[in-house]
PDB file of C-alpha atoms in Angstrom:
ATOM      1  CA  ALA A   1     167.623 150.335  23.667  1.00  0.00           C
ATOM      2  CA  GLN A   2     170.654 151.841  25.317  1.00  0.00           C
ATOM      3  CA  SER A   3     174.249 150.742  24.982  1.00  0.00           C
ATOM      4  CA  VAL A   4     177.769 151.722  25.956  1.00  0.00           C
ATOM      5  CA  ALA A   5     181.020 151.060  24.151  1.00  0.00           C
ATOM      6  CA  GLN A   6     184.429 151.222  25.774  1.00  0.00           C
ATOM      7  CA  PRO A   7     186.678 150.667  22.755  1.00  0.00           C
ATOM      8  CA  GLU A   8     189.857 149.972  24.705  1.00  0.00           C
ATOM      9  CA  ASP A   9     190.232 146.870  26.840  1.00  0.00           C
ATOM     10  CA  GLN A  10     193.382 148.324  28.378  1.00  0.00           C
ATOM     11  CA  VAL A  11     194.995 151.728  28.654  1.00  0.00           C
ATOM     12  CA  ASN A  12     198.619 152.125  29.680  1.00  0.00           C
ATOM     13  CA  VAL A  13     200.016 155.423  30.901  1.00  0.00           C
ATOM     14  CA  ALA A  14     203.109 156.563  32.771  1.00  0.00           C
ATOM     15  CA  GLU A  15     202.719 158.079  36.203  1.00  0.00           C
ATOM     16  CA  GLY A  16     202.420 161.843  35.992  1.00  0.00           C
ATOM     17  CA  ASN A  17     201.103 161.807  32.439  1.00  0.00           C
ATOM     18  CA  PRO A  18     197.506 162.689  31.547  1.00  0.00           C
ATOM     19  CA  LEU A  19     195.118 159.822  31.029  1.00  0.00           C
ATOM     20  CA  THR A  20     191.968 159.345  28.978  1.00  0.00           C
ATOM     21  CA  VAL A  21     189.575 156.405  29.100  1.00  0.00           C
ATOM     22  CA  LYS A  22     187.099 156.457  26.235  1.00  0.00           C
ATOM     23  CA  CYS A  23     183.357 155.864  26.295  1.00  0.00           C
ATOM     24  CA  THR A  24     180.681 156.265  23.646  1.00  0.00           C
ATOM     25  CA  TYR A  25     176.998 155.664  24.174  1.00  0.00           C
ATOM     26  CA  SER A  26     173.683 155.188  22.451  1.00  0.00           C
ATOM     27  CA  VAL A  27     170.384 156.074  24.093  1.00  0.00           C
ATOM     28  CA  SER A  28     166.952 157.366  23.159  1.00  0.00           C
ATOM     29  CA  GLY A  29     166.555 160.925  24.304  1.00  0.00           C
ATOM     30  CA  ASN A  30     168.855 162.710  26.699  1.00  0.00           C
ATOM     31  CA  PRO A  31     171.500 160.620  28.447  1.00  0.00           C
ATOM     32  CA  TYR A  32     172.496 160.326  32.044  1.00  0.00           C
ATOM     33  CA  LEU A  33     176.128 159.185  32.069  1.00  0.00           C
ATOM     34  CA  PHE A  34     178.303 157.746  34.807  1.00  0.00           C
ATOM     35  CA  TRP A  35     181.775 156.477  35.546  1.00  0.00           C
ATOM     36  CA  TYR A  36     182.592 153.853  38.141  1.00  0.00           C
ATOM     37  CA  VAL A  37     185.916 152.366  39.245  1.00  0.00           C
ATOM     38  CA  GLN A  38     186.482 148.812  40.436  1.00  0.00           C
ATOM     39  CA  TYR A  39     189.568 147.815  42.389  1.00  0.00           C
ATOM     40  CA  PRO A  40     190.542 144.133  42.724  1.00  0.00           C
ATOM     41  CA  ASN A  41     188.208 142.195  44.997  1.00  0.00           C
ATOM     42  CA  ARG A  42     186.119 145.293  45.596  1.00  0.00           C
ATOM     43  CA  GLY A  43     182.735 146.477  44.432  1.00  0.00           C
ATOM     44  CA  LEU A  44     182.229 149.370  42.076  1.00  0.00           C
ATOM     45  CA  GLN A  45     182.747 152.886  43.355  1.00  0.00           C
ATOM     46  CA  PHE A  46     180.917 155.848  41.868  1.00  0.00           C
ATOM     47  CA  LEU A  47     183.279 158.469  40.384  1.00  0.00           C
ATOM     48  CA  LEU A  48     181.100 161.037  38.660  1.00  0.00           C
ATOM     49  CA  LYS A  49     177.947 161.616  36.667  1.00  0.00           C
ATOM     50  CA  TYR A  50     176.562 163.882  33.970  1.00  0.00           C
ATOM     51  CA  ILE A  51     172.904 164.778  34.187  1.00  0.00           C
ATOM     52  CA  THR A  52     172.690 168.219  32.649  1.00  0.00           C
ATOM     53  CA  GLY A  53     174.587 171.506  32.607  1.00  0.00           C
ATOM     54  CA  ASP A  54     178.313 171.940  32.041  1.00  0.00           C
ATOM     55  CA  ASN A  55     179.838 169.481  29.645  1.00  0.00           C
ATOM     56  CA  LEU A  56     182.900 169.091  31.883  1.00  0.00           C
ATOM     57  CA  VAL A  57     182.053 167.155  35.027  1.00  0.00           C
ATOM     58  CA  LYS A  58     184.419 166.909  37.967  1.00  0.00           C
ATOM     59  CA  GLY A  59     184.411 163.883  40.230  1.00  0.00           C
ATOM     60  CA  SER A  60     186.297 162.035  42.914  1.00  0.00           C
ATOM     61  CA  TYR A  61     190.079 161.558  43.126  1.00  0.00           C
ATOM     62  CA  GLY A  62     190.827 164.302  40.586  1.00  0.00           C
ATOM     63  CA  PHE A  63     188.942 162.647  37.736  1.00  0.00           C
ATOM     64  CA  GLU A  64     186.793 164.549  35.292  1.00  0.00           C
ATOM     65  CA  ALA A  65     184.759 163.638  32.245  1.00  0.00           C
ATOM     66  CA  GLU A  66     183.753 165.555  29.164  1.00  0.00           C
ATOM     67  CA  PHE A  67     180.303 165.116  27.660  1.00  0.00           C
ATOM     68  CA  ASN A  68     180.168 165.587  23.889  1.00  0.00           C
ATOM     69  CA  LYS A  69     176.638 165.297  22.556  1.00  0.00           C
ATOM     70  CA  SER A  70     177.544 165.466  18.873  1.00  0.00           C
ATOM     71  CA  GLN A  71     180.047 162.637  19.231  1.00  0.00           C
ATOM     72  CA  THR A  72     177.913 160.779  21.821  1.00  0.00           C
ATOM     73  CA  SER A  73     180.980 160.436  23.987  1.00  0.00           C
ATOM     74  CA  PHE A  74     181.778 160.759  27.673  1.00  0.00           C
ATOM     75  CA  HIS A  75     185.528 160.284  28.045  1.00  0.00           C
ATOM     76  CA  LEU A  76     187.107 160.048  31.486  1.00  0.00           C
ATOM     77  CA  LYS A  77     190.207 162.150  32.060  1.00  0.00           C
ATOM     78  CA  LYS A  78     192.793 162.988  34.670  1.00  0.00           C
ATOM     79  CA  PRO A  79     195.593 165.550  34.220  1.00  0.00           C
ATOM     80  CA  SER A  80     198.238 163.554  36.094  1.00  0.00           C
ATOM     81  CA  ALA A  81     197.940 159.794  36.620  1.00  0.00           C
ATOM     82  CA  LEU A  82     198.938 158.010  39.809  1.00  0.00           C
ATOM     83  CA  VAL A  83     199.996 154.376  40.165  1.00  0.00           C
ATOM     84  CA  SER A  84     197.094 154.006  42.598  1.00  0.00           C
ATOM     85  CA  ASP A  85     194.678 154.890  39.776  1.00  0.00           C
ATOM     86  CA  SER A  86     195.334 151.460  38.270  1.00  0.00           C
ATOM     87  CA  ALA A  87     191.956 149.721  38.255  1.00  0.00           C
ATOM     88  CA  LEU A  88     189.015 148.723  36.086  1.00  0.00           C
ATOM     89  CA  TYR A  89     186.836 151.593  34.894  1.00  0.00           C
ATOM     90  CA  PHE A  90     183.227 151.282  33.795  1.00  0.00           C
ATOM     91  CA  CYS A  91     181.109 153.760  31.889  1.00  0.00           C
ATOM     92  CA  ALA A  92     177.319 153.533  32.236  1.00  0.00           C
ATOM     93  CA  VAL A  93     174.321 155.222  30.638  1.00  0.00           C
ATOM     94  CA  ARG A  94     170.620 155.422  31.105  1.00  0.00           C
ATOM     95  CA  ALA A  95     167.954 157.497  29.425  1.00  0.00           C
ATOM     96  CA  ALA A  96     166.698 160.563  31.242  1.00  0.00           C
ATOM     97  CA  GLY A  97     163.189 159.876  32.446  1.00  0.00           C
ATOM     98  CA  GLY A  98     163.678 156.214  31.752  1.00  0.00           C
ATOM     99  CA  SER A  99     163.556 153.150  33.935  1.00  0.00           C
ATOM    100  CA  TYR A 100     166.541 154.114  36.130  1.00  0.00           C
ATOM    101  CA  ILE A 101     168.299 150.930  35.037  1.00  0.00           C
ATOM    102  CA  PRO A 102     171.834 151.725  33.898  1.00  0.00           C
ATOM    103  CA  THR A 103     173.625 149.873  31.102  1.00  0.00           C
ATOM    104  CA  PHE A 104     177.321 149.347  31.739  1.00  0.00           C
ATOM    105  CA  GLY A 105     180.181 149.051  29.302  1.00  0.00           C
ATOM    106  CA  ARG A 106     182.573 146.096  29.398  1.00  0.00           C
ATOM    107  CA  GLY A 107     185.167 148.048  31.287  1.00  0.00           C
ATOM    108  CA  THR A 108     188.649 149.374  30.580  1.00  0.00           C
ATOM    109  CA  SER A 109     191.661 148.268  32.559  1.00  0.00           C
ATOM    110  CA  LEU A 110     193.850 151.260  33.373  1.00  0.00           C
ATOM    111  CA  ILE A 111     197.477 150.494  34.146  1.00  0.00           C
ATOM    112  CA  VAL A 112     199.654 153.322  35.401  1.00  0.00           C
ATOM    113  CA  HIS A 113     203.353 152.553  35.248  1.00  0.00           C
ATOM    114  CA  PRO A 114     205.773 154.071  37.792  1.00  0.00           C
TER     115      PRO A 114
ATOM    116  CA  ASP B   1     179.383 153.208  59.430  1.00  0.00           C
ATOM    117  CA  ALA B   2     179.438 149.886  57.633  1.00  0.00           C
ATOM    118  CA  GLY B   3     179.064 149.977  53.911  1.00  0.00           C
ATOM    119  CA  VAL B   4     177.305 147.362  51.831  1.00  0.00           C
ATOM    120  CA  THR B   5     178.162 143.849  52.962  1.00  0.00           C
ATOM    121  CA  GLN B   6     177.613 140.598  51.112  1.00  0.00           C
ATOM    122  CA  SER B   7     177.889 136.958  52.083  1.00  0.00           C
ATOM    123  CA  PRO B   8     179.372 134.593  51.315  1.00  0.00           C
ATOM    124  CA  THR B   9     182.426 135.953  49.502  1.00  0.00           C
ATOM    125  CA  HIS B  10     182.890 132.823  47.428  1.00  0.00           C
ATOM    126  CA  LEU B  11     180.678 129.875  46.612  1.00  0.00           C
ATOM    127  CA  ILE B  12     181.021 126.710  44.559  1.00  0.00           C
ATOM    128  CA  LYS B  13     177.930 124.861  43.376  1.00  0.00           C
ATOM    129  CA  THR B  14     177.115 122.189  40.814  1.00  0.00           C
ATOM    130  CA  ARG B  15     174.659 122.402  37.945  1.00  0.00           C
ATOM    131  CA  GLY B  16     171.046 122.048  38.974  1.00  0.00           C
ATOM    132  CA  GLN B  17     171.605 123.188  42.533  1.00  0.00           C
ATOM    133  CA  GLN B  18     170.092 126.248  44.146  1.00  0.00           C
ATOM    134  CA  VAL B  19     171.959 129.121  45.784  1.00  0.00           C
ATOM    135  CA  THR B  20     171.093 132.020  48.083  1.00  0.00           C
ATOM    136  CA  LEU B  21     173.219 135.147  48.303  1.00  0.00           C
ATOM    137  CA  ARG B  22     172.780 137.785  50.980  1.00  0.00           C
ATOM    138  CA  CYS B  23     173.226 141.519  51.146  1.00  0.00           C
ATOM    139  CA  SER B  24     173.036 144.135  53.879  1.00  0.00           C
ATOM    140  CA  PRO B  25     172.704 147.685  52.586  1.00  0.00           C
ATOM    141  CA  LYS B  26     174.618 150.706  53.739  1.00  0.00           C
ATOM    142  CA  SER B  27     173.183 152.197  56.900  1.00  0.00           C
ATOM    143  CA  GLY B  28     170.219 154.426  56.058  1.00  0.00           C
ATOM    144  CA  HIS B  29     169.654 152.977  52.603  1.00  0.00           C
ATOM    145  CA  ASP B  30     166.314 151.388  51.806  1.00  0.00           C
ATOM    146  CA  THR B  31     166.766 150.174  48.230  1.00  0.00           C
ATOM    147  CA  VAL B  32     168.784 147.194  47.075  1.00  0.00           C
ATOM    148  CA  SER B  33     169.721 146.283  43.517  1.00  0.00           C
ATOM    149  CA  TRP B  34     171.420 143.119  42.320  1.00  0.00           C
ATOM    150  CA  TYR B  35     173.810 142.824  39.389  1.00  0.00           C
ATOM    151  CA  GLN B  36     175.547 139.944  37.642  1.00  0.00           C
ATOM    152  CA  GLN B  37     179.077 140.595  36.405  1.00  0.00           C
ATOM    153  CA  ALA B  38     180.416 137.851  34.176  1.00  0.00           C
ATOM    154  CA  LEU B  39     184.153 137.617  33.632  1.00  0.00           C
ATOM    155  CA  GLY B  40     185.331 140.387  31.338  1.00  0.00           C
ATOM    156  CA  GLN B  41     181.944 142.071  31.252  1.00  0.00           C
ATOM    157  CA  GLY B  42     180.281 145.005  32.914  1.00  0.00           C
ATOM    158  CA  PRO B  43     177.585 144.504  35.539  1.00  0.00           C
ATOM    159  CA  GLN B  44     174.132 143.551  34.268  1.00  0.00           C
ATOM    160  CA  PHE B  45     171.091 144.613  36.244  1.00  0.00           C
ATOM    161  CA  ILE B  46     169.058 141.716  37.641  1.00  0.00           C
ATOM    162  CA  PHE B  47     166.411 143.430  39.787  1.00  0.00           C
ATOM    163  CA  GLN B  48     165.749 146.073  42.397  1.00  0.00           C
ATOM    164  CA  TYR B  49     163.903 145.841  45.706  1.00  0.00           C
ATOM    165  CA  TYR B  50     162.240 148.685  47.527  1.00  0.00           C
ATOM    166  CA  GLU B  51     159.669 148.486  50.318  1.00  0.00           C
ATOM    167  CA  GLU B  52     160.018 144.700  50.219  1.00  0.00           C
ATOM    168  CA  GLU B  53     158.812 144.506  46.636  1.00  0.00           C
ATOM    169  CA  GLU B  54     160.548 143.902  43.333  1.00  0.00           C
ATOM    170  CA  ARG B  55     160.320 147.265  41.572  1.00  0.00           C
ATOM    171  CA  GLN B  56     162.325 146.760  38.418  1.00  0.00           C
ATOM    172  CA  ARG B  57     163.709 143.734  36.662  1.00  0.00           C
ATOM    173  CA  GLY B  58     166.333 143.246  34.008  1.00  0.00           C
ATOM    174  CA  ASN B  59     166.430 140.584  31.333  1.00  0.00           C
ATOM    175  CA  PHE B  60     166.912 137.571  33.593  1.00  0.00           C
ATOM    176  CA  PRO B  61     164.812 134.378  33.741  1.00  0.00           C
ATOM    177  CA  ASP B  62     162.475 133.482  36.568  1.00  0.00           C
ATOM    178  CA  ARG B  63     165.159 131.200  38.005  1.00  0.00           C
ATOM    179  CA  PHE B  64     166.466 134.413  39.520  1.00  0.00           C
ATOM    180  CA  SER B  65     164.328 135.594  42.402  1.00  0.00           C
ATOM    181  CA  GLY B  66     164.801 137.766  45.415  1.00  0.00           C
ATOM    182  CA  HIS B  67     163.477 139.044  48.645  1.00  0.00           C
ATOM    183  CA  GLN B  68     163.826 142.115  50.801  1.00  0.00           C
ATOM    184  CA  PHE B  69     163.328 142.017  54.545  1.00  0.00           C
ATOM    185  CA  PRO B  70     161.888 144.710  56.840  1.00  0.00           C
ATOM    186  CA  ASN B  71     165.430 145.721  57.867  1.00  0.00           C
ATOM    187  CA  TYR B  72     166.140 146.397  54.139  1.00  0.00           C
ATOM    188  CA  SER B  73     168.559 143.480  53.761  1.00  0.00           C
ATOM    189  CA  SER B  74     168.044 141.331  50.714  1.00  0.00           C
ATOM    190  CA  GLU B  75     168.566 137.865  49.289  1.00  0.00           C
ATOM    191  CA  LEU B  76     169.137 136.724  45.741  1.00  0.00           C
ATOM    192  CA  ASN B  77     168.086 133.173  44.936  1.00  0.00           C
ATOM    193  CA  VAL B  78     169.059 131.302  41.822  1.00  0.00           C
ATOM    194  CA  ASN B  79     167.446 127.944  41.071  1.00  0.00           C
ATOM    195  CA  ALA B  80     168.516 125.191  38.688  1.00  0.00           C
ATOM    196  CA  LEU B  81     172.010 126.593  38.340  1.00  0.00           C
ATOM    197  CA  LEU B  82     173.652 126.586  34.927  1.00  0.00           C
ATOM    198  CA  LEU B  83     177.344 126.803  34.099  1.00  0.00           C
ATOM    199  CA  GLY B  84     176.634 130.238  32.640  1.00  0.00           C
ATOM    200  CA  ASP B  85     175.494 131.503  36.036  1.00  0.00           C
ATOM    201  CA  SER B  86     179.129 131.576  37.142  1.00  0.00           C
ATOM    202  CA  ALA B  87     179.852 135.227  37.830  1.00  0.00           C
ATOM    203  CA  LEU B  88     180.444 137.900  40.425  1.00  0.00           C
ATOM    204  CA  TYR B  89     177.128 138.928  41.940  1.00  0.00           C
ATOM    205  CA  LEU B  90     177.060 142.492  43.146  1.00  0.00           C
ATOM    206  CA  CYS B  91     174.613 144.078  45.515  1.00  0.00           C
ATOM    207  CA  ALA B  92     174.162 147.831  45.547  1.00  0.00           C
ATOM    208  CA  SER B  93     172.158 150.019  47.872  1.00  0.00           C
ATOM    209  CA  SER B  94     170.744 153.501  47.552  1.00  0.00           C
ATOM    210  CA  LEU B  95     168.450 155.900  49.307  1.00  0.00           C
ATOM    211  CA  GLY B  96     165.311 155.453  47.246  1.00  0.00           C
ATOM    212  CA  PRO B  97     164.816 153.634  43.946  1.00  0.00           C
ATOM    213  CA  ARG B  98     165.597 156.701  41.867  1.00  0.00           C
ATOM    214  CA  GLU B  99     169.094 157.218  43.223  1.00  0.00           C
ATOM    215  CA  GLN B 100     170.725 154.301  41.475  1.00  0.00           C
ATOM    216  CA  GLU B 101     173.355 156.547  39.962  1.00  0.00           C
ATOM    217  CA  THR B 102     175.070 157.143  43.273  1.00  0.00           C
ATOM    218  CA  GLN B 103     174.404 153.707  44.674  1.00  0.00           C
ATOM    219  CA  TYR B 104     177.005 152.008  46.845  1.00  0.00           C
ATOM    220  CA  PHE B 105     178.244 148.596  45.795  1.00  0.00           C
ATOM    221  CA  GLY B 106     179.294 145.704  47.971  1.00  0.00           C
ATOM    222  CA  PRO B 107     182.415 143.624  47.267  1.00  0.00           C
ATOM    223  CA  GLY B 108     180.365 140.894  45.613  1.00  0.00           C
ATOM    224  CA  THR B 109     179.916 137.149  45.890  1.00  0.00           C
ATOM    225  CA  ARG B 110     181.863 135.092  43.405  1.00  0.00           C
ATOM    226  CA  LEU B 111     179.816 132.084  42.319  1.00  0.00           C
ATOM    227  CA  LEU B 112     181.367 129.188  40.461  1.00  0.00           C
ATOM    228  CA  VAL B 113     179.046 126.569  38.975  1.00  0.00           C
ATOM    229  CA  LEU B 114     180.686 123.250  38.062  1.00  0.00           C
TER     230      LEU B 114
END
């Protein structure tokens, strides 16, 4: 079975400060990891993915994520937060070579204060 | 280029009724997946359609069924509605069933069962 944990329901950060949204996962074998963002009344938008290769993955809108195999984590980061980054963020995982069905975390609400 | 569209945007039904939700994929996409997102939860995979057939299915009862048409659009049907079926139903499209990671999501249909 595969699972994702997003330990923080909400993350608050001041505009211009770095942000981190945490994600840990459990999967059999090698993981494929993803981050999505959901704005109010909108569907999910793909931000970035880790399949293999460099542990630091760069994605859309200046976001990046760091894969740490020993800690089974895939934290989302951004060096300087914008108010417009305020949204709901979802981490997802699936097993490499598996059924292509991703398992999503419960989501983390990011609030960036002006 | 229109993205993924879903109809209706909102729907109110009573227990025991049946509902049909519709989805048109992004232009050029041939695979449609459906997800249920309960309040405060991440999306849960219901099923995927490709070449007018159900290719993969998540852990949902047979009350949930679907269809894909020759133009790649899709319907999700839910019979004998339960209060617990109240959720945001998301449709996502991709180019091929193995590209779910970079699938495009629609804005969703919010279903309320009374």
